[in-house]
């Protein structure tokens, strides 16, 4: 294969690989934001087990402010009515979120099944293909 063929092959590979890599980066940022909800899920579940009710806000769950619970990709993690957790992505520095995901939300909804709490996951303002596999089904259980 001549140099023109090698260049054409490289261009085709780049046309396939670059979008796939960008997709991977967006999905990893959403997963990173979702990780900020892990300790919040524990707090919400603990409060439900202790009081018999899901907390309606961060304070009732024994947590700090929504902004204090964020991470590199999540600007805030907020507990709402019924123990629902909303993770809001933030592209404003110092956060590292891509602008395509800015203000997108991951919503975790608790459900009591006997003595077990399960979580469903959905998103708003985030392309479903950028959601983690555990959240791509509408709604998915975690």
mmCIF file with all atom_site columns, C-alpha atoms in Angstrom, residues 22-137:
data_model
loop_
_atom_site.group_PDB
_atom_site.id
_atom_site.type_symbol
_atom_site.label_atom_id
_atom_site.label_alt_id
_atom_site.label_comp_id
_atom_site.label_asym_id
_atom_site.label_entity_id
_atom_site.label_seq_id
_atom_site.pdbx_PDB_ins_code
_atom_site.Cartn_x
_atom_site.Cartn_y
_atom_site.Cartn_z
_atom_site.occupancy
_atom_site.B_iso_or_equiv
_atom_site.pdbx_formal_charge
_atom_site.auth_seq_id
_atom_site.auth_comp_id
_atom_site.auth_asym_id
_atom_site.auth_atom_id
_atom_site.pdbx_PDB_model_num
ATOM 1   C CA . UNK A 1 22  ? -15.402 11.445 22.732 1.00 0.00 ? 22  UNK A CA 1
ATOM 2   C CA . UNK A 1 23  ? -18.410 9.251  23.572 1.00 0.00 ? 23  UNK A CA 1
ATOM 3   C CA . UNK A 1 24  ? -16.295 7.336  26.091 1.00 0.00 ? 24  UNK A CA 1
ATOM 4   C CA . UNK A 1 25  ? -15.144 10.585 27.738 1.00 0.00 ? 25  UNK A CA 1
ATOM 5   C CA . UNK A 1 26  ? -18.700 11.913 28.085 1.00 0.00 ? 26  UNK A CA 1
ATOM 6   C CA . UNK A 1 27  ? -19.931 8.621  29.513 1.00 0.00 ? 27  UNK A CA 1
ATOM 7   C CA . UNK A 1 28  ? -17.044 8.495  31.996 1.00 0.00 ? 28  UNK A CA 1
ATOM 8   C CA . UNK A 1 29  ? -17.877 12.031 33.176 1.00 0.00 ? 29  UNK A CA 1
ATOM 9   C CA . UNK A 1 30  ? -21.514 11.067 33.761 1.00 0.00 ? 30  UNK A CA 1
ATOM 10  C CA . UNK A 1 31  ? -20.326 7.998  35.694 1.00 0.00 ? 31  UNK A CA 1
ATOM 11  C CA . UNK A 1 32  ? -18.019 10.247 37.704 1.00 0.00 ? 32  UNK A CA 1
ATOM 12  C CA . UNK A 1 33  ? -20.915 12.541 38.581 1.00 0.00 ? 33  UNK A CA 1
ATOM 13  C CA . UNK A 1 34  ? -23.067 9.553  39.522 1.00 0.00 ? 34  UNK A CA 1
ATOM 14  C CA . UNK A 1 35  ? -20.376 8.419  41.977 1.00 0.00 ? 35  UNK A CA 1
ATOM 15  C CA . UNK A 1 36  ? -21.032 11.578 44.020 1.00 0.00 ? 36  UNK A CA 1
ATOM 16  C CA . UNK A 1 37  ? -24.459 10.134 44.854 1.00 0.00 ? 37  UNK A CA 1
ATOM 17  C CA . UNK A 1 38  ? -23.109 6.965  46.523 1.00 0.00 ? 38  UNK A CA 1
ATOM 18  C CA . UNK A 1 39  ? -22.703 8.399  50.048 1.00 0.00 ? 39  UNK A CA 1
ATOM 19  C CA . UNK A 1 40  ? -25.976 10.291 49.637 1.00 0.00 ? 40  UNK A CA 1
ATOM 20  C CA . UNK A 1 41  ? -27.816 7.059  48.797 1.00 0.00 ? 41  UNK A CA 1
ATOM 21  C CA . UNK A 1 42  ? -26.435 5.546  52.005 1.00 0.00 ? 42  UNK A CA 1
ATOM 22  C CA . UNK A 1 43  ? -27.569 8.558  54.046 1.00 0.00 ? 43  UNK A CA 1
ATOM 23  C CA . UNK A 1 44  ? -31.059 8.503  52.518 1.00 0.00 ? 44  UNK A CA 1
ATOM 24  C CA . UNK A 1 45  ? -31.395 4.752  53.111 1.00 0.00 ? 45  UNK A CA 1
ATOM 25  C CA . UNK A 1 46  ? -30.111 5.100  56.677 1.00 0.00 ? 46  UNK A CA 1
ATOM 26  C CA . UNK A 1 47  ? -32.590 7.862  57.456 1.00 0.00 ? 47  UNK A CA 1
ATOM 27  C CA . UNK A 1 48  ? -35.439 5.779  56.002 1.00 0.00 ? 48  UNK A CA 1
ATOM 28  C CA . UNK A 1 49  ? -34.473 2.812  58.157 1.00 0.00 ? 49  UNK A CA 1
ATOM 29  C CA . UNK A 1 50  ? -34.081 4.991  61.276 1.00 0.00 ? 50  UNK A CA 1
ATOM 30  C CA . UNK A 1 51  ? -37.266 7.059  60.968 1.00 0.00 ? 51  UNK A CA 1
ATOM 31  C CA . UNK A 1 52  ? -39.554 5.080  58.694 1.00 0.00 ? 52  UNK A CA 1
ATOM 32  C CA . UNK A 1 53  ? -39.658 7.975  56.202 1.00 0.00 ? 53  UNK A CA 1
ATOM 33  C CA . UNK A 1 54  ? -37.474 9.080  53.335 1.00 0.00 ? 54  UNK A CA 1
ATOM 34  C CA . UNK A 1 55  ? -35.854 12.471 53.970 1.00 0.00 ? 55  UNK A CA 1
ATOM 35  C CA . UNK A 1 56  ? -37.165 15.421 51.953 1.00 0.00 ? 56  UNK A CA 1
ATOM 36  C CA . UNK A 1 57  ? -33.929 17.425 51.776 1.00 0.00 ? 57  UNK A CA 1
ATOM 37  C CA . UNK A 1 58  ? -30.209 17.266 52.476 1.00 0.00 ? 58  UNK A CA 1
ATOM 38  C CA . UNK A 1 59  ? -30.534 18.484 56.076 1.00 0.00 ? 59  UNK A CA 1
ATOM 39  C CA . UNK A 1 60  ? -33.165 15.845 56.887 1.00 0.00 ? 60  UNK A CA 1
ATOM 40  C CA . UNK A 1 61  ? -30.772 13.221 55.506 1.00 0.00 ? 61  UNK A CA 1
ATOM 41  C CA . UNK A 1 62  ? -28.020 14.531 57.794 1.00 0.00 ? 62  UNK A CA 1
ATOM 42  C CA . UNK A 1 63  ? -26.009 15.879 54.865 1.00 0.00 ? 63  UNK A CA 1
ATOM 43  C CA . UNK A 1 64  ? -24.321 19.149 54.011 1.00 0.00 ? 64  UNK A CA 1
ATOM 44  C CA . UNK A 1 65  ? -25.391 21.515 51.268 1.00 0.00 ? 65  UNK A CA 1
ATOM 45  C CA . UNK A 1 66  ? -26.027 20.187 47.780 1.00 0.00 ? 66  UNK A CA 1
ATOM 46  C CA . UNK A 1 67  ? -22.942 21.992 46.482 1.00 0.00 ? 67  UNK A CA 1
ATOM 47  C CA . UNK A 1 68  ? -20.697 20.567 49.217 1.00 0.00 ? 68  UNK A CA 1
ATOM 48  C CA . UNK A 1 69  ? -21.509 17.044 48.010 1.00 0.00 ? 69  UNK A CA 1
ATOM 49  C CA . UNK A 1 70  ? -20.394 17.629 44.423 1.00 0.00 ? 70  UNK A CA 1
ATOM 50  C CA . UNK A 1 71  ? -17.200 16.356 42.838 1.00 0.00 ? 71  UNK A CA 1
ATOM 51  C CA . UNK A 1 72  ? -15.149 17.008 39.695 1.00 0.00 ? 72  UNK A CA 1
ATOM 52  C CA . UNK A 1 73  ? -18.217 16.503 37.491 1.00 0.00 ? 73  UNK A CA 1
ATOM 53  C CA . UNK A 1 74  ? -21.207 17.089 39.766 1.00 0.00 ? 74  UNK A CA 1
ATOM 54  C CA . UNK A 1 75  ? -21.872 20.657 40.838 1.00 0.00 ? 75  UNK A CA 1
ATOM 55  C CA . UNK A 1 76  ? -24.492 19.549 43.334 1.00 0.00 ? 76  UNK A CA 1
ATOM 56  C CA . UNK A 1 77  ? -26.184 16.499 44.806 1.00 0.00 ? 77  UNK A CA 1
ATOM 57  C CA . UNK A 1 78  ? -29.581 17.318 46.250 1.00 0.00 ? 78  UNK A CA 1
ATOM 58  C CA . UNK A 1 79  ? -32.074 15.214 48.183 1.00 0.00 ? 79  UNK A CA 1
ATOM 59  C CA . UNK A 1 80  ? -35.702 16.013 47.397 1.00 0.00 ? 80  UNK A CA 1
ATOM 60  C CA . UNK A 1 81  ? -39.209 14.806 48.227 1.00 0.00 ? 81  UNK A CA 1
ATOM 61  C CA . UNK A 1 82  ? -39.450 11.085 48.845 1.00 0.00 ? 82  UNK A CA 1
ATOM 62  C CA . UNK A 1 83  ? -35.672 10.740 49.114 1.00 0.00 ? 83  UNK A CA 1
ATOM 63  C CA . UNK A 1 84  ? -35.132 11.393 45.413 1.00 0.00 ? 84  UNK A CA 1
ATOM 64  C CA . UNK A 1 85  ? -31.532 12.358 44.660 1.00 0.00 ? 85  UNK A CA 1
ATOM 65  C CA . UNK A 1 86  ? -30.719 14.769 41.835 1.00 0.00 ? 86  UNK A CA 1
ATOM 66  C CA . UNK A 1 87  ? -27.110 15.019 40.677 1.00 0.00 ? 87  UNK A CA 1
ATOM 67  C CA . UNK A 1 88  ? -26.575 18.123 38.541 1.00 0.00 ? 88  UNK A CA 1
ATOM 68  C CA . UNK A 1 89  ? -23.530 18.242 36.287 1.00 0.00 ? 89  UNK A CA 1
ATOM 69  C CA . UNK A 1 90  ? -21.518 21.451 36.116 1.00 0.00 ? 90  UNK A CA 1
ATOM 70  C CA . UNK A 1 91  ? -19.068 22.606 33.438 1.00 0.00 ? 91  UNK A CA 1
ATOM 71  C CA . UNK A 1 92  ? -18.051 25.725 35.378 1.00 0.00 ? 92  UNK A CA 1
ATOM 72  C CA . UNK A 1 93  ? -14.438 25.591 36.651 1.00 0.00 ? 93  UNK A CA 1
ATOM 73  C CA . UNK A 1 94  ? -13.142 24.034 38.825 1.00 0.00 ? 94  UNK A CA 1
ATOM 74  C CA . UNK A 1 95  ? -15.446 21.240 37.609 1.00 0.00 ? 95  UNK A CA 1
ATOM 75  C CA . UNK A 1 96  ? -14.189 19.146 34.701 1.00 0.00 ? 96  UNK A CA 1
ATOM 76  C CA . UNK A 1 97  ? -17.496 18.431 32.971 1.00 0.00 ? 97  UNK A CA 1
ATOM 77  C CA . UNK A 1 98  ? -17.688 18.823 29.203 1.00 0.00 ? 98  UNK A CA 1
ATOM 78  C CA . UNK A 1 99  ? -19.964 21.696 28.128 1.00 0.00 ? 99  UNK A CA 1
ATOM 79  C CA . UNK A 1 100 ? -22.222 19.163 26.338 1.00 0.00 ? 100 UNK A CA 1
ATOM 80  C CA . UNK A 1 101 ? -23.201 17.796 29.757 1.00 0.00 ? 101 UNK A CA 1
ATOM 81  C CA . UNK A 1 102 ? -23.534 21.113 31.613 1.00 0.00 ? 102 UNK A CA 1
ATOM 82  C CA . UNK A 1 103 ? -26.700 21.258 33.748 1.00 0.00 ? 103 UNK A CA 1
ATOM 83  C CA . UNK A 1 104 ? -27.619 17.679 32.845 1.00 0.00 ? 104 UNK A CA 1
ATOM 84  C CA . UNK A 1 105 ? -29.197 15.783 35.713 1.00 0.00 ? 105 UNK A CA 1
ATOM 85  C CA . UNK A 1 106 ? -29.035 12.215 36.934 1.00 0.00 ? 106 UNK A CA 1
ATOM 86  C CA . UNK A 1 107 ? -32.108 11.371 38.997 1.00 0.00 ? 107 UNK A CA 1
ATOM 87  C CA . UNK A 1 108 ? -32.089 8.518  41.504 1.00 0.00 ? 108 UNK A CA 1
ATOM 88  C CA . UNK A 1 109 ? -35.446 7.503  42.935 1.00 0.00 ? 109 UNK A CA 1
ATOM 89  C CA . UNK A 1 110 ? -35.656 5.157  45.938 1.00 0.00 ? 110 UNK A CA 1
ATOM 90  C CA . UNK A 1 111 ? -38.229 2.417  46.210 1.00 0.00 ? 111 UNK A CA 1
ATOM 91  C CA . UNK A 1 112 ? -38.878 0.390  49.329 1.00 0.00 ? 112 UNK A CA 1
ATOM 92  C CA . UNK A 1 113 ? -39.410 -3.287 48.555 1.00 0.00 ? 113 UNK A CA 1
ATOM 93  C CA . UNK A 1 114 ? -40.020 -5.005 51.872 1.00 0.00 ? 114 UNK A CA 1
ATOM 94  C CA . UNK A 1 115 ? -36.911 -4.146 53.861 1.00 0.00 ? 115 UNK A CA 1
ATOM 95  C CA . UNK A 1 116 ? -34.780 -3.504 50.791 1.00 0.00 ? 116 UNK A CA 1
ATOM 96  C CA . UNK A 1 117 ? -34.307 -0.134 49.129 1.00 0.00 ? 117 UNK A CA 1
ATOM 97  C CA . UNK A 1 118 ? -33.716 -0.206 45.396 1.00 0.00 ? 118 UNK A CA 1
ATOM 98  C CA . UNK A 1 119 ? -32.902 2.790  43.226 1.00 0.00 ? 119 UNK A CA 1
ATOM 99  C CA . UNK A 1 120 ? -34.078 3.652  39.750 1.00 0.00 ? 120 UNK A CA 1
ATOM 100 C CA . UNK A 1 121 ? -31.935 5.892  37.611 1.00 0.00 ? 121 UNK A CA 1
ATOM 101 C CA . UNK A 1 122 ? -32.936 8.290  34.858 1.00 0.00 ? 122 UNK A CA 1
ATOM 102 C CA . UNK A 1 123 ? -31.552 11.434 33.303 1.00 0.00 ? 123 UNK A CA 1
ATOM 103 C CA . UNK A 1 124 ? -32.662 14.852 32.098 1.00 0.00 ? 124 UNK A CA 1
ATOM 104 C CA . UNK A 1 125 ? -30.657 16.935 29.670 1.00 0.00 ? 125 UNK A CA 1
ATOM 105 C CA . UNK A 1 126 ? -28.184 14.095 29.075 1.00 0.00 ? 126 UNK A CA 1
ATOM 106 C CA . UNK A 1 127 ? -28.203 12.093 25.850 1.00 0.00 ? 127 UNK A CA 1
ATOM 107 C CA . UNK A 1 128 ? -29.185 8.528  26.826 1.00 0.00 ? 128 UNK A CA 1
ATOM 108 C CA . UNK A 1 129 ? -26.116 7.155  25.022 1.00 0.00 ? 129 UNK A CA 1
ATOM 109 C CA . UNK A 1 130 ? -23.973 9.123  27.507 1.00 0.00 ? 130 UNK A CA 1
ATOM 110 C CA . UNK A 1 131 ? -25.669 7.577  30.536 1.00 0.00 ? 131 UNK A CA 1
ATOM 111 C CA . UNK A 1 132 ? -23.971 4.627  32.255 1.00 0.00 ? 132 UNK A CA 1
ATOM 112 C CA . UNK A 1 133 ? -25.287 1.208  31.236 1.00 0.00 ? 133 UNK A CA 1
ATOM 113 C CA . UNK A 1 134 ? -27.070 0.968  34.605 1.00 0.00 ? 134 UNK A CA 1
ATOM 114 C CA . UNK A 1 135 ? -29.107 4.079  33.721 1.00 0.00 ? 135 UNK A CA 1
ATOM 115 C CA . UNK A 1 136 ? -29.819 3.627  30.012 1.00 0.00 ? 136 UNK A CA 1
ATOM 116 C CA . UNK A 1 137 ? -33.016 1.633  30.425 1.00 0.00 ? 137 UNK A CA 1
#
